[in-house]
Amino acid sequence: MDTLNPQQRHKNMSCIRSKDTSPEKAIRKALHKEGFRYRICDKRYPGKPDIILPHYYAVIFINGCFWHAHEGCRYFVFPKSNQSFWQKKFQRNKARDAENLKYYQEQCWRVCIVWECAIRGKNKNQKIERTKDRIIQWLDEEWEPYLEIKGN
Ligand SMILES: [Zn+2]
């Protein structure tokens, strides 16, 4: 950390701040407690993964169900107004998600998508614990290149 100059440090801090909405923070904290060390906000990684685990060749994206248009999810309700605007927006977001997935898979990195619905609502803390355990199992014991964790 001390190798960063003040300007870089500032950039890093503002990135951390802007990305520190609670779902990401909760999963990061839970993994950190278990001894996992990761990178965040590293521009070398396309798609801005929320958690980067270089030793595991793994990236984790925490997806908001609305912005990433989680189909069939109760947190994704298609807006009633400006429908063509939203249609385009969601299509773009989904296309970008698919591109990112393809990129990491081509590099033989593993990708985990945690949908926000897996870690919000009732019994939130239990859900976060369960999600964290699932991620660790995937990192440590499984070879699957792709893992998706969702709520309902
Ligand atoms: Zn969802």
JSON list of C-alpha atoms and ligand atoms in Angstrom, two decimals:
[
{"chain": "A", "resi": 1, "resn": "MET", "atom": "CA", "xyz": [0.00, 0.00, 0.00]},
{"chain": "A", "resi": 2, "resn": "ASP", "atom": "CA", "xyz": [2.81, 2.40, 0.83]},
{"chain": "A", "resi": 3, "resn": "THR", "atom": "CA", "xyz": [4.11, 2.18, -2.71]},
{"chain": "A", "resi": 4, "resn": "LEU", "atom": "CA", "xyz": [1.14, 4.21, -3.91]},
{"chain": "A", "resi": 5, "resn": "ASN", "atom": "CA", "xyz": [1.79, 7.90, -4.37]},
{"chain": "A", "resi": 6, "resn": "PRO", "atom": "CA", "xyz": [-0.75, 10.30, -2.83]},
{"chain": "A", "resi": 7, "resn": "GLN", "atom": "CA", "xyz": [-2.54, 10.79, -6.11]},
{"chain": "A", "resi": 8, "resn": "GLN", "atom": "CA", "xyz": [-2.93, 7.07, -6.67]},
{"chain": "A", "resi": 9, "resn": "ARG", "atom": "CA", "xyz": [-4.01, 6.65, -3.09]},
{"chain": "A", "resi": 10, "resn": "HIS", "atom": "CA", "xyz": [-6.64, 9.29, -3.55]},
{"chain": "A", "resi": 11, "resn": "LYS", "atom": "CA", "xyz": [-7.91, 7.60, -6.70]},
{"chain": "A", "resi": 12, "resn": "ASN", "atom": "CA", "xyz": [-8.03, 4.32, -4.88]},
{"chain": "A", "resi": 13, "resn": "MET", "atom": "CA", "xyz": [-9.91, 5.76, -1.95]},
{"chain": "A", "resi": 14, "resn": "SER", "atom": "CA", "xyz": [-12.51, 7.45, -4.08]},
{"chain": "A", "resi": 15, "resn": "CYS", "atom": "CA", "xyz": [-13.01, 4.23, -5.97]},
{"chain": "A", "resi": 16, "resn": "ILE", "atom": "CA", "xyz": [-13.46, 2.31, -2.76]},
{"chain": "A", "resi": 17, "resn": "ARG", "atom": "CA", "xyz": [-15.90, 4.86, -1.46]},
{"chain": "A", "resi": 18, "resn": "SER", "atom": "CA", "xyz": [-18.02, 4.91, -4.56]},
{"chain": "A", "resi": 19, "resn": "LYS", "atom": "CA", "xyz": [-18.15, 1.11, -4.70]},
{"chain": "A", "resi": 20, "resn": "ASP", "atom": "CA", "xyz": [-18.78, 0.52, -1.05]},
{"chain": "A", "resi": 21, "resn": "THR", "atom": "CA", "xyz": [-22.47, -0.04, -1.17]},
{"chain": "A", "resi": 22, "resn": "SER", "atom": "CA", "xyz": [-23.56, -2.55, 1.37]},
{"chain": "A", "resi": 23, "resn": "PRO", "atom": "CA", "xyz": [-23.93, -5.88, -0.52]},
{"chain": "A", "resi": 24, "resn": "GLU", "atom": "CA", "xyz": [-20.33, -5.79, -1.78]},
{"chain": "A", "resi": 25, "resn": "LYS", "atom": "CA", "xyz": [-19.06, -4.63, 1.55]},
{"chain": "A", "resi": 26, "resn": "ALA", "atom": "CA", "xyz": [-20.86, -7.41, 3.40]},
{"chain": "A", "resi": 27, "resn": "ILE", "atom": "CA", "xyz": [-19.38, -10.16, 1.24]},
{"chain": "A", "resi": 28, "resn": "ARG", "atom": "CA", "xyz": [-15.91, -8.63, 1.33]},
{"chain": "A", "resi": 29, "resn": "LYS", "atom": "CA", "xyz": [-16.01, -8.35, 5.10]},
{"chain": "A", "resi": 30, "resn": "ALA", "atom": "CA", "xyz": [-17.19, -11.94, 5.49]},
{"chain": "A", "resi": 31, "resn": "LEU", "atom": "CA", "xyz": [-14.40, -13.27, 3.24]},
{"chain": "A", "resi": 32, "resn": "HIS", "atom": "CA", "xyz": [-11.80, -11.09, 4.92]},
{"chain": "A", "resi": 33, "resn": "LYS", "atom": "CA", "xyz": [-12.75, -12.48, 8.31]},
{"chain": "A", "resi": 34, "resn": "GLU", "atom": "CA", "xyz": [-12.03, -15.97, 6.96]},
{"chain": "A", "resi": 35, "resn": "GLY", "atom": "CA", "xyz": [-8.55, -14.90, 5.97]},
{"chain": "A", "resi": 36, "resn": "PHE", "atom": "CA", "xyz": [-9.12, -14.27, 2.28]},
{"chain": "A", "resi": 37, "resn": "ARG", "atom": "CA", "xyz": [-7.19, -11.40, 0.79]},
{"chain": "A", "resi": 38, "resn": "TYR", "atom": "CA", "xyz": [-8.34, -9.80, -2.41]},
{"chain": "A", "resi": 39, "resn": "ARG", "atom": "CA", "xyz": [-8.06, -6.79, -4.62]},
{"chain": "A", "resi": 40, "resn": "ILE", "atom": "CA", "xyz": [-10.80, -4.36, -5.39]},
{"chain": "A", "resi": 41, "resn": "CYS", "atom": "CA", "xyz": [-11.04, -1.54, -7.91]},
{"chain": "A", "resi": 42, "resn": "ASP", "atom": "CA", "xyz": [-8.09, -2.70, -9.97]},
{"chain": "A", "resi": 43, "resn": "LYS", "atom": "CA", "xyz": [-8.42, -1.19, -13.43]},
{"chain": "A", "resi": 44, "resn": "ARG", "atom": "CA", "xyz": [-6.47, -4.01, -15.03]},
{"chain": "A", "resi": 45, "resn": "TYR", "atom": "CA", "xyz": [-9.50, -6.23, -14.55]},
{"chain": "A", "resi": 46, "resn": "PRO", "atom": "CA", "xyz": [-12.26, -5.53, -17.07]},
{"chain": "A", "resi": 47, "resn": "GLY", "atom": "CA", "xyz": [-15.80, -5.09, -15.85]},
{"chain": "A", "resi": 48, "resn": "LYS", "atom": "CA", "xyz": [-14.69, -3.89, -12.40]},
{"chain": "A", "resi": 49, "resn": "PRO", "atom": "CA", "xyz": [-15.14, -7.10, -10.45]},
{"chain": "A", "resi": 50, "resn": "ASP", "atom": "CA", "xyz": [-16.20, -6.40, -6.87]},
{"chain": "A", "resi": 51, "resn": "ILE", "atom": "CA", "xyz": [-13.73, -8.91, -5.50]},
{"chain": "A", "resi": 52, "resn": "ILE", "atom": "CA", "xyz": [-10.56, -10.13, -7.23]},
{"chain": "A", "resi": 53, "resn": "LEU", "atom": "CA", "xyz": [-8.70, -13.17, -5.88]},
{"chain": "A", "resi": 54, "resn": "PRO", "atom": "CA", "xyz": [-5.52, -13.44, -7.97]},
{"chain": "A", "resi": 55, "resn": "HIS", "atom": "CA", "xyz": [-4.23, -16.50, -6.12]},
{"chain": "A", "resi": 56, "resn": "TYR", "atom": "CA", "xyz": [-7.39, -18.34, -7.03]},
{"chain": "A", "resi": 57, "resn": "TYR", "atom": "CA", "xyz": [-7.69, -16.93, -10.54]},
{"chain": "A", "resi": 58, "resn": "ALA", "atom": "CA", "xyz": [-11.16, -15.93, -9.53]},
{"chain": "A", "resi": 59, "resn": "VAL", "atom": "CA", "xyz": [-13.29, -12.81, -9.73]},
{"chain": "A", "resi": 60, "resn": "ILE", "atom": "CA", "xyz": [-16.59, -12.15, -8.00]},
{"chain": "A", "resi": 61, "resn": "PHE", "atom": "CA", "xyz": [-19.26, -9.80, -9.25]},
{"chain": "A", "resi": 62, "resn": "ILE", "atom": "CA", "xyz": [-22.04, -8.71, -6.92]},
{"chain": "A", "resi": 63, "resn": "ASN", "atom": "CA", "xyz": [-24.91, -7.87, -9.27]},
{"chain": "A", "resi": 64, "resn": "GLY", "atom": "CA", "xyz": [-27.74, -5.55, -8.39]},
{"chain": "A", "resi": 65, "resn": "CYS", "atom": "CA", "xyz": [-30.91, -7.31, -9.52]},
{"chain": "A", "resi": 66, "resn": "PHE", "atom": "CA", "xyz": [-32.43, -4.21, -11.02]},
{"chain": "A", "resi": 67, "resn": "TRP", "atom": "CA", "xyz": [-29.48, -2.87, -13.00]},
{"chain": "A", "resi": 68, "resn": "HIS", "atom": "CA", "xyz": [-28.47, -6.27, -14.28]},
{"chain": "A", "resi": 69, "resn": "ALA", "atom": "CA", "xyz": [-32.09, -7.18, -15.05]},
{"chain": "A", "resi": 70, "resn": "HIS", "atom": "CA", "xyz": [-32.26, -10.38, -13.03]},
{"chain": "A", "resi": 71, "resn": "GLU", "atom": "CA", "xyz": [-35.02, -12.27, -14.83]},
{"chain": "A", "resi": 72, "resn": "GLY", "atom": "CA", "xyz": [-37.71, -13.82, -12.69]},
{"chain": "A", "resi": 73, "resn": "CYS", "atom": "CA", "xyz": [-36.41, -12.03, -9.62]},
{"chain": "A", "resi": 74, "resn": "ARG", "atom": "CA", "xyz": [-38.74, -10.10, -7.37]},
{"chain": "A", "resi": 75, "resn": "TYR", "atom": "CA", "xyz": [-36.26, -7.25, -7.16]},
{"chain": "A", "resi": 76, "resn": "PHE", "atom": "CA", "xyz": [-36.37, -6.77, -10.89]},
{"chain": "A", "resi": 77, "resn": "VAL", "atom": "CA", "xyz": [-39.51, -4.91, -11.89]},
{"chain": "A", "resi": 78, "resn": "PHE", "atom": "CA", "xyz": [-39.56, -3.45, -15.34]},
{"chain": "A", "resi": 79, "resn": "PRO", "atom": "CA", "xyz": [-40.20, 0.31, -15.07]},
{"chain": "A", "resi": 80, "resn": "LYS", "atom": "CA", "xyz": [-43.59, 1.48, -16.28]},
{"chain": "A", "resi": 81, "resn": "SER", "atom": "CA", "xyz": [-42.40, 4.64, -17.97]},
{"chain": "A", "resi": 82, "resn": "ASN", "atom": "CA", "xyz": [-39.70, 5.21, -20.57]},
{"chain": "A", "resi": 83, "resn": "GLN", "atom": "CA", "xyz": [-39.84, 1.57, -21.49]},
{"chain": "A", "resi": 84, "resn": "SER", "atom": "CA", "xyz": [-37.76, 1.77, -24.64]},
{"chain": "A", "resi": 85, "resn": "PHE", "atom": "CA", "xyz": [-35.04, 3.63, -22.73]},
{"chain": "A", "resi": 86, "resn": "TRP", "atom": "CA", "xyz": [-34.95, 0.93, -20.06]},
{"chain": "A", "resi": 87, "resn": "GLN", "atom": "CA", "xyz": [-35.13, -1.84, -22.59]},
{"chain": "A", "resi": 88, "resn": "LYS", "atom": "CA", "xyz": [-31.98, -0.53, -24.25]},
{"chain": "A", "resi": 89, "resn": "LYS", "atom": "CA", "xyz": [-30.26, 0.09, -20.95]},
{"chain": "A", "resi": 90, "resn": "PHE", "atom": "CA", "xyz": [-30.90, -3.41, -19.66]},
{"chain": "A", "resi": 91, "resn": "GLN", "atom": "CA", "xyz": [-29.86, -4.94, -22.96]},
{"chain": "A", "resi": 92, "resn": "ARG", "atom": "CA", "xyz": [-26.59, -3.03, -22.82]},
{"chain": "A", "resi": 93, "resn": "ASN", "atom": "CA", "xyz": [-25.94, -4.06, -19.24]},
{"chain": "A", "resi": 94, "resn": "LYS", "atom": "CA", "xyz": [-26.63, -7.70, -20.00]},
{"chain": "A", "resi": 95, "resn": "ALA", "atom": "CA", "xyz": [-24.45, -7.62, -23.10]},
{"chain": "A", "resi": 96, "resn": "ARG", "atom": "CA", "xyz": [-21.62, -6.16, -21.03]},
{"chain": "A", "resi": 97, "resn": "ASP", "atom": "CA", "xyz": [-22.06, -8.85, -18.37]},
{"chain": "A", "resi": 98, "resn": "ALA", "atom": "CA", "xyz": [-21.86, -11.54, -21.05]},
{"chain": "A", "resi": 99, "resn": "GLU", "atom": "CA", "xyz": [-18.74, -9.95, -22.53]},
{"chain": "A", "resi": 100, "resn": "ASN", "atom": "CA", "xyz": [-17.03, -9.84, -19.15]},
{"chain": "A", "resi": 101, "resn": "LEU", "atom": "CA", "xyz": [-17.87, -13.45, -18.47]},
{"chain": "A", "resi": 102, "resn": "LYS", "atom": "CA", "xyz": [-16.46, -14.46, -21.83]},
{"chain": "A", "resi": 103, "resn": "TYR", "atom": "CA", "xyz": [-13.29, -12.46, -21.22]},
{"chain": "A", "resi": 104, "resn": "TYR", "atom": "CA", "xyz": [-12.51, -14.14, -17.92]},
{"chain": "A", "resi": 105, "resn": "GLN", "atom": "CA", "xyz": [-13.40, -17.57, -19.19]},
{"chain": "A", "resi": 106, "resn": "GLU", "atom": "CA", "xyz": [-11.03, -17.11, -22.11]},
{"chain": "A", "resi": 107, "resn": "GLN", "atom": "CA", "xyz": [-8.28, -16.20, -19.64]},
{"chain": "A", "resi": 108, "resn": "CYS", "atom": "CA", "xyz": [-9.15, -19.34, -17.68]},
{"chain": "A", "resi": 109, "resn": "TRP", "atom": "CA", "xyz": [-10.24, -17.29, -14.73]},
{"chain": "A", "resi": 110, "resn": "ARG", "atom": "CA", "xyz": [-13.20, -18.40, -12.69]},
{"chain": "A", "resi": 111, "resn": "VAL", "atom": "CA", "xyz": [-16.24, -16.20, -12.32]},
{"chain": "A", "resi": 112, "resn": "CYS", "atom": "CA", "xyz": [-18.76, -16.04, -9.51]},
{"chain": "A", "resi": 113, "resn": "ILE", "atom": "CA", "xyz": [-21.91, -13.97, -9.83]},
{"chain": "A", "resi": 114, "resn": "VAL", "atom": "CA", "xyz": [-23.66, -13.16, -6.59]},
{"chain": "A", "resi": 115, "resn": "TRP", "atom": "CA", "xyz": [-27.08, -11.70, -7.20]},
{"chain": "A", "resi": 116, "resn": "GLU", "atom": "CA", "xyz": [-28.11, -9.13, -4.68]},
{"chain": "A", "resi": 117, "resn": "CYS", "atom": "CA", "xyz": [-31.28, -11.12, -3.91]},
{"chain": "A", "resi": 118, "resn": "ALA", "atom": "CA", "xyz": [-29.10, -13.85, -2.36]},
{"chain": "A", "resi": 119, "resn": "ILE", "atom": "CA", "xyz": [-28.00, -11.49, 0.37]},
{"chain": "A", "resi": 120, "resn": "ARG", "atom": "CA", "xyz": [-30.83, -9.08, 1.05]},
{"chain": "A", "resi": 121, "resn": "GLY", "atom": "CA", "xyz": [-34.26, -9.12, 2.68]},
{"chain": "A", "resi": 122, "resn": "LYS", "atom": "CA", "xyz": [-35.18, -11.20, 5.71]},
{"chain": "A", "resi": 123, "resn": "ASN", "atom": "CA", "xyz": [-32.41, -12.99, 7.63]},
{"chain": "A", "resi": 124, "resn": "LYS", "atom": "CA", "xyz": [-29.85, -11.00, 5.76]},
{"chain": "A", "resi": 125, "resn": "ASN", "atom": "CA", "xyz": [-26.95, -11.96, 8.02]},
{"chain": "A", "resi": 126, "resn": "GLN", "atom": "CA", "xyz": [-27.65, -15.67, 7.66]},
{"chain": "A", "resi": 127, "resn": "LYS", "atom": "CA", "xyz": [-27.86, -15.26, 3.90]},
{"chain": "A", "resi": 128, "resn": "ILE", "atom": "CA", "xyz": [-24.53, -13.47, 3.83]},
{"chain": "A", "resi": 129, "resn": "GLU", "atom": "CA", "xyz": [-22.94, -16.26, 5.88]},
{"chain": "A", "resi": 130, "resn": "ARG", "atom": "CA", "xyz": [-24.40, -18.92, 3.62]},
{"chain": "A", "resi": 131, "resn": "THR", "atom": "CA", "xyz": [-23.24, -17.10, 0.51]},
{"chain": "A", "resi": 132, "resn": "LYS", "atom": "CA", "xyz": [-19.75, -16.66, 1.95]},
{"chain": "A", "resi": 133, "resn": "ASP", "atom": "CA", "xyz": [-19.57, -20.39, 2.79]},
{"chain": "A", "resi": 134, "resn": "ARG", "atom": "CA", "xyz": [-20.69, -21.25, -0.73]},
{"chain": "A", "resi": 135, "resn": "ILE", "atom": "CA", "xyz": [-18.04, -19.00, -2.25]},
{"chain": "A", "resi": 136, "resn": "ILE", "atom": "CA", "xyz": [-15.29, -20.50, -0.09]},
{"chain": "A", "resi": 137, "resn": "GLN", "atom": "CA", "xyz": [-16.34, -24.02, -0.99]},
{"chain": "A", "resi": 138, "resn": "TRP", "atom": "CA", "xyz": [-16.22, -23.06, -4.66]},
{"chain": "A", "resi": 139, "resn": "LEU", "atom": "CA", "xyz": [-12.81, -21.40, -4.30]},
{"chain": "A", "resi": 140, "resn": "ASP", "atom": "CA", "xyz": [-11.19, -24.14, -2.24]},
{"chain": "A", "resi": 141, "resn": "GLU", "atom": "CA", "xyz": [-12.79, -27.37, -3.28]},
{"chain": "A", "resi": 142, "resn": "GLU", "atom": "CA", "xyz": [-14.42, -27.12, -6.65]},
{"chain": "A", "resi": 143, "resn": "TRP", "atom": "CA", "xyz": [-13.13, -26.65, -10.16]},
{"chain": "A", "resi": 144, "resn": "GLU", "atom": "CA", "xyz": [-16.25, -25.25, -11.74]},
{"chain": "A", "resi": 145, "resn": "PRO", "atom": "CA", "xyz": [-15.36, -22.23, -13.86]},
{"chain": "A", "resi": 146, "resn": "TYR", "atom": "CA", "xyz": [-18.66, -20.52, -13.12]},
{"chain": "A", "resi": 147, "resn": "LEU", "atom": "CA", "xyz": [-20.84, -20.15, -10.07]},
{"chain": "A", "resi": 148, "resn": "GLU", "atom": "CA", "xyz": [-24.05, -18.22, -9.75]},
{"chain": "A", "resi": 149, "resn": "ILE", "atom": "CA", "xyz": [-25.64, -17.57, -6.37]},
{"chain": "A", "resi": 150, "resn": "LYS", "atom": "CA", "xyz": [-29.14, -16.19, -6.25]},
{"chain": "A", "resi": 151, "resn": "GLY", "atom": "CA", "xyz": [-31.95, -15.76, -3.74]},
{"chain": "A", "resi": 152, "resn": "ASN", "atom": "CA", "xyz": [-35.38, -16.91, -4.85]},
{"chain": "B", "resi": 1, "resn": "ZN", "atom": "ZN", "xyz": [-32.25, -11.25, -8.03]}
]
